[in-house]
Coordinates of C-alpha atoms in Angstrom, one line a residue:
M8 CA -0.1 0.1 0.0
S9 CA 1.4 3.5 -1.0
V10 CA 2.1 6.2 1.7
D11 CA 0.6 9.4 0.8
L12 CA 2.6 12.3 2.5
S13 CA 1.6 15.1 -0.2
H14 CA 0.2 17.2 2.7
I15 CA 3.4 17.5 4.4
R16 CA 5.3 20.8 4.5
G17 CA 8.1 20.1 6.6
V18 CA 10.1 17.4 8.4
I19 CA 11.7 16.8 11.7
W20 CA 14.5 14.4 11.4
D21 CA 16.3 12.3 14.2
L22 CA 19.8 11.9 13.4
D23 CA 21.4 8.8 15.2
G24 CA 20.1 5.4 13.8
T25 CA 17.8 7.2 11.2
L26 CA 20.0 9.3 8.9
Y27 CA 22.7 6.6 9.3
R28 CA 22.3 3.0 10.5
Y29 CA 23.9 1.6 13.7
N30 CA 26.5 -1.1 13.3
D31 CA 28.7 -3.2 15.6
Y32 CA 31.8 -0.9 15.2
F33 CA 29.7 2.2 16.1
I34 CA 28.0 0.5 19.1
E35 CA 31.5 -0.5 20.4
A36 CA 32.8 3.1 19.8
C37 CA 29.9 4.3 21.9
N38 CA 30.9 1.7 24.7
I39 CA 34.5 2.9 24.6
A40 CA 33.6 6.4 24.8
A41 CA 31.3 5.9 27.7
A42 CA 33.8 4.0 29.6
Q43 CA 36.5 6.7 29.1
T44 CA 34.1 9.4 30.2
V45 CA 33.0 7.8 33.4
V46 CA 36.5 6.9 34.5
E47 CA 37.5 10.8 33.5
L48 CA 34.3 12.1 35.6
G49 CA 35.9 10.1 38.7
L50 CA 33.7 7.2 38.9
D51 CA 35.6 4.8 41.2
I52 CA 36.0 1.9 38.5
S53 CA 38.8 0.6 36.3
L54 CA 38.6 1.3 32.5
D55 CA 38.1 -2.3 31.6
D56 CA 35.4 -2.7 34.4
A57 CA 33.8 0.5 32.9
L58 CA 33.8 -0.8 29.5
D59 CA 32.3 -4.2 30.4
M60 CA 29.5 -2.2 32.3
A61 CA 28.9 0.0 29.3
R62 CA 28.6 -3.1 27.0
Q63 CA 26.1 -4.6 29.7
S64 CA 24.1 -1.5 29.7
Q65 CA 24.1 -1.5 25.8
V66 CA 22.7 -5.1 25.8
L67 CA 20.2 -4.4 28.7
H68 CA 19.0 -0.7 27.9
G69 CA 20.0 -0.2 24.3
H70 CA 22.5 2.5 25.6
S71 CA 25.9 2.5 27.1
F72 CA 25.0 5.3 29.8
K73 CA 22.0 3.5 32.1
L74 CA 24.0 1.5 34.3
F75 CA 26.4 4.5 35.0
G76 CA 23.4 6.7 35.9
E77 CA 22.5 4.1 38.4
R78 CA 26.0 4.5 39.8
G79 CA 25.5 8.2 40.3
V80 CA 26.7 9.6 37.3
V81 CA 24.8 12.8 36.4
Y82 CA 24.0 12.7 32.8
E83 CA 24.5 16.6 32.1
D84 CA 28.1 16.0 33.4
Y85 CA 28.6 13.2 31.0
H86 CA 26.7 14.4 27.8
H87 CA 29.2 16.8 26.1
L88 CA 32.2 14.7 27.1
F89 CA 30.9 11.4 26.1
H90 CA 29.9 12.7 22.6
Q91 CA 33.3 14.4 22.1
K92 CA 35.1 11.1 22.6
I93 CA 33.0 8.8 20.0
D94 CA 34.9 8.3 16.7
H95 CA 32.4 9.6 14.2
M96 CA 34.4 8.0 11.4
V97 CA 33.0 4.7 12.2
V98 CA 29.8 6.1 11.0
V99 CA 29.0 4.6 7.4
K100 CA 28.0 7.1 4.7
N101 CA 25.1 6.3 2.4
E102 CA 25.7 8.3 -0.7
E103 CA 22.3 7.2 -2.0
L104 CA 20.5 8.3 0.9
K105 CA 22.4 11.7 0.9
S106 CA 21.7 12.3 -2.7
Y107 CA 17.8 11.7 -2.4
L108 CA 17.8 13.7 0.7
Q109 CA 19.3 16.9 -1.3
K110 CA 16.1 16.5 -3.6
I111 CA 13.6 17.2 -0.8
S112 CA 12.4 20.8 -1.3
L113 CA 10.6 20.9 2.0
P114 CA 12.1 22.7 5.1
M115 CA 13.7 20.3 7.3
T116 CA 15.3 20.3 10.7
I117 CA 17.0 17.8 13.0
L118 CA 16.1 17.1 16.6
T119 CA 18.6 15.0 18.3
N120 CA 19.3 13.7 21.9
A121 CA 23.0 13.9 21.1
S122 CA 25.1 16.9 21.4
R123 CA 25.7 19.7 18.9
D124 CA 29.4 19.0 18.5
W125 CA 28.6 15.5 17.7
A126 CA 25.6 16.4 15.2
L127 CA 27.9 18.8 13.3
R128 CA 30.7 16.5 13.2
T129 CA 28.6 13.5 11.9
L130 CA 26.6 15.6 9.6
S131 CA 29.7 16.9 8.0
H132 CA 31.2 13.1 7.8
L133 CA 27.9 12.3 6.0
D134 CA 28.3 15.2 3.6
M135 CA 24.8 16.4 4.9
R136 CA 25.7 19.9 6.1
S137 CA 24.4 21.7 3.2
V138 CA 21.0 20.0 3.8
F139 CA 20.8 21.0 7.6
Q140 CA 22.3 24.5 8.4
D141 CA 23.2 25.3 12.1
G142 CA 19.7 27.1 13.0
H143 CA 17.9 23.7 11.7
I144 CA 19.8 21.6 14.3
F145 CA 18.4 21.2 17.8
A146 CA 20.6 19.2 20.3
L147 CA 19.6 18.2 23.6
E148 CA 21.5 21.0 25.5
D149 CA 19.6 23.4 23.2
V150 CA 16.2 22.5 25.0
G151 CA 17.6 22.3 28.6
F152 CA 18.1 18.5 28.3
K153 CA 14.7 17.7 28.0
A154 CA 14.4 14.5 26.0
K155 CA 12.0 14.3 23.3
A156 CA 10.6 11.0 24.4
Y157 CA 8.9 13.1 27.5
H158 CA 8.7 16.8 26.2
T159 CA 7.4 18.9 23.6
D160 CA 10.2 21.6 24.0
G161 CA 12.5 20.3 21.1
F162 CA 9.4 19.7 18.7
D163 CA 8.1 23.3 19.5
F164 CA 11.5 24.9 18.5
A165 CA 11.5 23.0 15.4
L166 CA 8.1 23.9 14.4
A167 CA 8.8 27.6 15.0
K168 CA 12.0 27.5 13.0
M169 CA 10.1 25.9 10.0
G170 CA 6.9 28.1 10.7
L171 CA 4.7 25.3 10.5
T172 CA 1.9 23.8 12.5
A173 CA 2.0 20.2 13.7
N174 CA -0.5 18.9 11.3
Q175 CA 1.7 20.0 8.6
T176 CA 4.8 18.2 9.8
L177 CA 6.4 14.7 9.6
V178 CA 8.5 13.3 12.4
V179 CA 11.1 10.6 11.4
E180 CA 12.6 8.3 14.0
D181 CA 14.0 5.1 14.5
L182 CA 12.7 4.9 18.0
S183 CA 9.1 4.3 18.6
R184 CA 9.2 6.0 22.2
N185 CA 10.4 9.2 20.7
L186 CA 7.0 9.5 18.5
I187 CA 4.7 9.4 21.4
V188 CA 5.0 13.1 22.1
P189 CA 4.7 14.4 18.6
K190 CA 2.0 12.3 17.6
K191 CA 0.0 13.8 20.8
M192 CA 1.0 17.2 19.5
G193 CA -0.7 16.3 16.2
M194 CA 2.1 15.6 13.9
V195 CA 2.3 12.7 11.5
T196 CA 4.7 10.1 12.7
A197 CA 7.1 7.8 10.7
L198 CA 9.1 4.8 12.3
V199 CA 12.1 3.6 10.5
H200 CA 12.5 0.2 12.0
H201 CA 15.2 -1.1 9.6
A202 CA 13.3 -4.5 9.2
H203 CA 13.4 -5.2 12.8
D204 CA 10.6 -7.5 13.8
K205 CA 7.3 -5.2 13.8
K206 CA 4.2 -7.4 13.8
T207 CA 2.1 -4.8 15.2
K208 CA 1.9 -1.1 14.4
E209 CA 1.7 1.0 17.6
D210 CA -1.2 3.6 17.7
H211 CA 1.2 6.6 18.0
V212 CA 3.1 5.4 14.7
D213 CA 1.3 6.7 11.5
H214 CA 3.8 5.0 9.1
A215 CA 6.5 2.3 9.3
F216 CA 9.3 1.7 6.9
N217 CA 12.2 -0.9 7.0
D218 CA 14.5 1.9 5.5
T219 CA 15.0 5.7 5.8
L220 CA 15.5 5.9 2.1
N221 CA 12.0 4.7 1.5
V222 CA 10.8 7.6 3.4
I223 CA 13.0 10.1 1.5
K224 CA 11.8 8.9 -2.0
I225 CA 8.3 9.8 -1.0
L226 CA 9.2 13.0 0.3
A227 CA 11.3 13.9 -2.8
N228 CA 8.5 12.5 -5.2
I229 CA 10.8 10.0 -6.6

């Protein structure tokens, strides 16, 4: 069944896991960065043990920070240092995705829970900086560390930047939980699940795709 997005006038993109895919090298780079960060912040743990904990946290919770937070590490202290330490060179470029993304004529923003430094480095590495200018990139620190899974702030900023209402706007994410808030706000939501097992579409997901490129081609009228 075809997806009609002809009424969409702007797009809010997630970055990590959406405009590029995670792979084992990237996940391990995050684990290493997390371990180095908490040791530098003074957590009483060896680097090897911190790396083991980061890997365990990734398996159990889908990200490397959770178990360190339970040990008292404050995320606001961790955020910038962690992202600075991730090696962006392990992110795999997708030239086809970039090429089609450039053909979209709609206003677009990025809303990420990562840091601005990470977003800018990654977008430059992906050759997407011409698509997303600085004023159209909103990082977690830009919205007072209010994560998009729980707060409207980032979405409000993105809508204001594009000059659009919620019902004119598509939000594209790789994490279902990050679509709950924009759906309640009246936005159209798209989940890119990368062919992971999705037997039942959730109520807050309007459209589901197995690849970001599929969404981009519809938006670019290709």
